[in-house]
Amino acid sequence: INGVLDTFESTTDFLKDASPIFNEMIIDLIKKLNEFDRKGYFEFLAEAGAIVDNVVTHFTRDDIKLLADNVVPMLETVKSLTQPEMLKSVNNAVKIFSRLEMEAVPEYSVWKLIREMNKPEMKRAIGFMVSFMKNMSQPENENQ
């Protein structure tokens, strides 16, 4: 019984000594949670839950396994896409495409097409496309 009383007394002393520390920890935790709330972390997490829900309802387990098998090449592609020169090119292409009026695309005769192809900007565009296609047809290790 003395051992139990000593343990109880030690526990009581520990709690008395540690309670200010626990109080400070709880206050710090509440402050941090309040900061997260003000910054919108909890709203973000709720919406992220909706993203996960969409993934779960739209993809099978096999789809996720394939994703897991290919996540490294996908991230390498994303990494390449986020390079400044690539982003600039993609942004430029999107802007040009958005300015095109699909309903009002002019018709070109064969002769008009040949005249257009003799212009310097068309020659550069054709050169770019030919170079691009040649590089695409090479094995992967030669492109790097």
GROMACS .gro file of C-alpha atoms in nm:
model
  144
    1ILE     CA    1   0.000   0.000   0.000
    2ASN     CA    2   0.287   0.238   0.076
    3GLY     CA    3   0.422   0.184  -0.277
    4VAL     CA    4   0.085   0.270  -0.429
    5LEU     CA    5   0.057   0.581  -0.210
    6ASP     CA    6   0.410   0.687  -0.305
    7THR     CA    7   0.328   0.639  -0.674
    8PHE     CA    8   0.004   0.834  -0.633
    9GLU     CA    9   0.187   1.114  -0.451
   10SER     CA   10   0.459   1.123  -0.720
   11THR     CA   11   0.194   1.137  -0.991
   12THR     CA   12   0.015   1.418  -0.811
   13ASP     CA   13   0.340   1.613  -0.773
   14PHE     CA   14   0.423   1.557  -1.139
   15LEU     CA   15   0.081   1.682  -1.249
   16LYS     CA   16   0.118   1.992  -1.028
   17ASP     CA   17   0.461   2.064  -1.177
   18ALA     CA   18   0.364   1.983  -1.535
   19SER     CA   19   0.022   2.151  -1.544
   20PRO     CA   20   0.162   2.497  -1.636
   21ILE     CA   21   0.355   2.336  -1.921
   22PHE     CA   22   0.043   2.150  -2.040
   23ASN     CA   23  -0.159   2.471  -2.015
   24GLU     CA   24   0.096   2.656  -2.230
   25MET     CA   25   0.098   2.371  -2.481
   26ILE     CA   26  -0.282   2.378  -2.504
   27ILE     CA   27  -0.283   2.758  -2.542
   28ASP     CA   28  -0.016   2.735  -2.817
   29LEU     CA   29  -0.215   2.460  -2.990
   30ILE     CA   30  -0.534   2.669  -2.980
   31LYS     CA   31  -0.346   2.971  -3.118
   32LYS     CA   32  -0.200   2.762  -3.400
   33LEU     CA   33  -0.540   2.610  -3.483
   34ASN     CA   34  -0.690   2.961  -3.485
   35GLU     CA   35  -0.415   3.076  -3.724
   36PHE     CA   36  -0.485   2.777  -3.952
   37ASP     CA   37  -0.856   2.862  -3.943
   38ARG     CA   38  -0.792   3.228  -4.034
   39LYS     CA   39  -0.569   3.123  -4.325
   40GLY     CA   40  -0.838   2.886  -4.454
   41TYR     CA   41  -0.659   2.556  -4.397
   42PHE     CA   42  -0.972   2.380  -4.272
   43GLU     CA   43  -1.184   2.499  -4.566
   44PHE     CA   44  -0.904   2.386  -4.797
   45LEU     CA   45  -0.893   2.043  -4.634
   46ALA     CA   46  -1.271   2.010  -4.665
   47GLU     CA   47  -1.248   2.084  -5.038
   48ALA     CA   48  -0.950   1.849  -5.070
   49GLY     CA   49  -1.176   1.584  -4.921
   50ALA     CA   50  -1.416   1.645  -5.209
   51ILE     CA   51  -1.126   1.592  -5.452
   52VAL     CA   52  -1.041   1.261  -5.290
   53ASP     CA   53  -1.410   1.165  -5.300
   54ASN     CA   54  -1.422   1.239  -5.675
   55VAL     CA   55  -1.112   1.029  -5.734
   56VAL     CA   56  -1.253   0.739  -5.532
   57THR     CA   57  -1.588   0.746  -5.711
   58HIS     CA   58  -1.448   0.788  -6.063
   59PHE     CA   59  -1.149   0.553  -6.063
   60THR     CA   60  -1.113   0.183  -5.994
   61ARG     CA   61  -0.850   0.023  -5.779
   62ASP     CA   62  -0.671  -0.091  -6.096
   63ASP     CA   63  -0.670   0.268  -6.225
   64ILE     CA   64  -0.500   0.381  -5.905
   65LYS     CA   65  -0.244   0.100  -5.933
   66LEU     CA   66  -0.163   0.214  -6.288
   67LEU     CA   67  -0.136   0.569  -6.161
   68ALA     CA   68   0.103   0.457  -5.888
   69ASP     CA   69   0.313   0.270  -6.145
   70ASN     CA   70   0.334   0.579  -6.367
   71VAL     CA   71   0.349   0.862  -6.114
   72VAL     CA   72   0.724   0.922  -6.161
   73PRO     CA   73   0.703   0.972  -6.542
   74MET     CA   74   0.395   1.190  -6.488
   75LEU     CA   75   0.577   1.409  -6.236
   76GLU     CA   76   0.879   1.431  -6.468
   77THR     CA   77   0.643   1.554  -6.740
   78VAL     CA   78   0.489   1.809  -6.503
   79LYS     CA   79   0.839   1.918  -6.399
   80SER     CA   80   0.933   1.967  -6.765
   81LEU     CA   81   0.612   2.158  -6.828
   82THR     CA   82   0.685   2.397  -6.542
   83GLN     CA   83   1.013   2.517  -6.690
   84PRO     CA   84   0.980   2.889  -6.776
   85GLU     CA   85   1.042   2.849  -7.150
   86MET     CA   86   0.789   2.565  -7.173
   87LEU     CA   87   0.526   2.758  -6.976
   88LYS     CA   88   0.581   3.059  -7.201
   89SER     CA   89   0.536   2.846  -7.515
   90VAL     CA   90   0.224   2.673  -7.382
   91ASN     CA   91   0.076   3.004  -7.267
   92ASN     CA   92   0.147   3.156  -7.608
   93ALA     CA   93  -0.020   2.860  -7.784
   94VAL     CA   94  -0.327   2.887  -7.558
   95LYS     CA   95  -0.356   3.261  -7.621
   96ILE     CA   96  -0.329   3.213  -7.997
   97PHE     CA   97  -0.586   2.932  -7.993
   98SER     CA   98  -0.828   3.140  -7.785
   99ARG     CA   99  -0.801   3.429  -8.034
  100LEU     CA  100  -0.880   3.208  -8.333
  101GLU     CA  101  -1.237   3.229  -8.444
  102MET     CA  102  -1.320   2.873  -8.539
  103GLU     CA  103  -1.630   2.980  -8.727
  104ALA     CA  104  -1.442   3.235  -8.939
  105VAL     CA  105  -1.136   3.035  -9.045
  106PRO     CA  106  -1.045   3.147  -9.398
  107GLU     CA  107  -1.040   2.897  -9.680
  108TYR     CA  108  -0.713   2.852  -9.869
  109SER     CA  109  -0.672   2.732 -10.224
  110VAL     CA  110  -0.370   2.522 -10.314
  111TRP     CA  111  -0.211   2.824 -10.483
  112LYS     CA  112  -0.273   3.051 -10.185
  113LEU     CA  113  -0.128   2.782  -9.958
  114ILE     CA  114   0.187   2.764 -10.171
  115ARG     CA  115   0.223   3.145 -10.158
  116GLU     CA  116   0.178   3.140  -9.780
  117MET     CA  117   0.440   2.866  -9.744
  118ASN     CA  118   0.699   3.091  -9.911
  119LYS     CA  119   0.670   3.350  -9.632
  120PRO     CA  120   0.959   3.351  -9.379
  121GLU     CA  121   0.736   3.288  -9.075
  122MET     CA  122   0.578   2.987  -9.246
  123LYS     CA  123   0.921   2.851  -9.340
  124ARG     CA  124   1.026   2.879  -8.974
  125ALA     CA  125   0.703   2.711  -8.862
  126ILE     CA  126   0.749   2.429  -9.112
  127GLY     CA  127   1.114   2.393  -9.006
  128PHE     CA  128   1.004   2.375  -8.644
  129MET     CA  129   0.741   2.109  -8.720
  130VAL     CA  130   0.982   1.896  -8.927
  131SER     CA  131   1.251   1.918  -8.655
  132PHE     CA  132   0.992   1.839  -8.389
  133MET     CA  133   0.863   1.534  -8.577
  134LYS     CA  134   1.215   1.406  -8.649
  135ASN     CA  135   1.302   1.429  -8.280
  136MET     CA  136   0.974   1.262  -8.184
  137SER     CA  137   1.053   0.963  -8.406
  138GLN     CA  138   1.396   0.904  -8.249
  139PRO     CA  139   1.428   0.656  -7.962
  140GLU     CA  140   1.387   0.817  -7.620
  141ASN     CA  141   1.751   0.794  -7.513
  142GLU     CA  142   1.864   0.981  -7.826
  143ASN     CA  143   1.630   1.277  -7.752
  144GLN     CA  144   1.802   1.360  -7.424
   0.00000   0.00000   0.00000
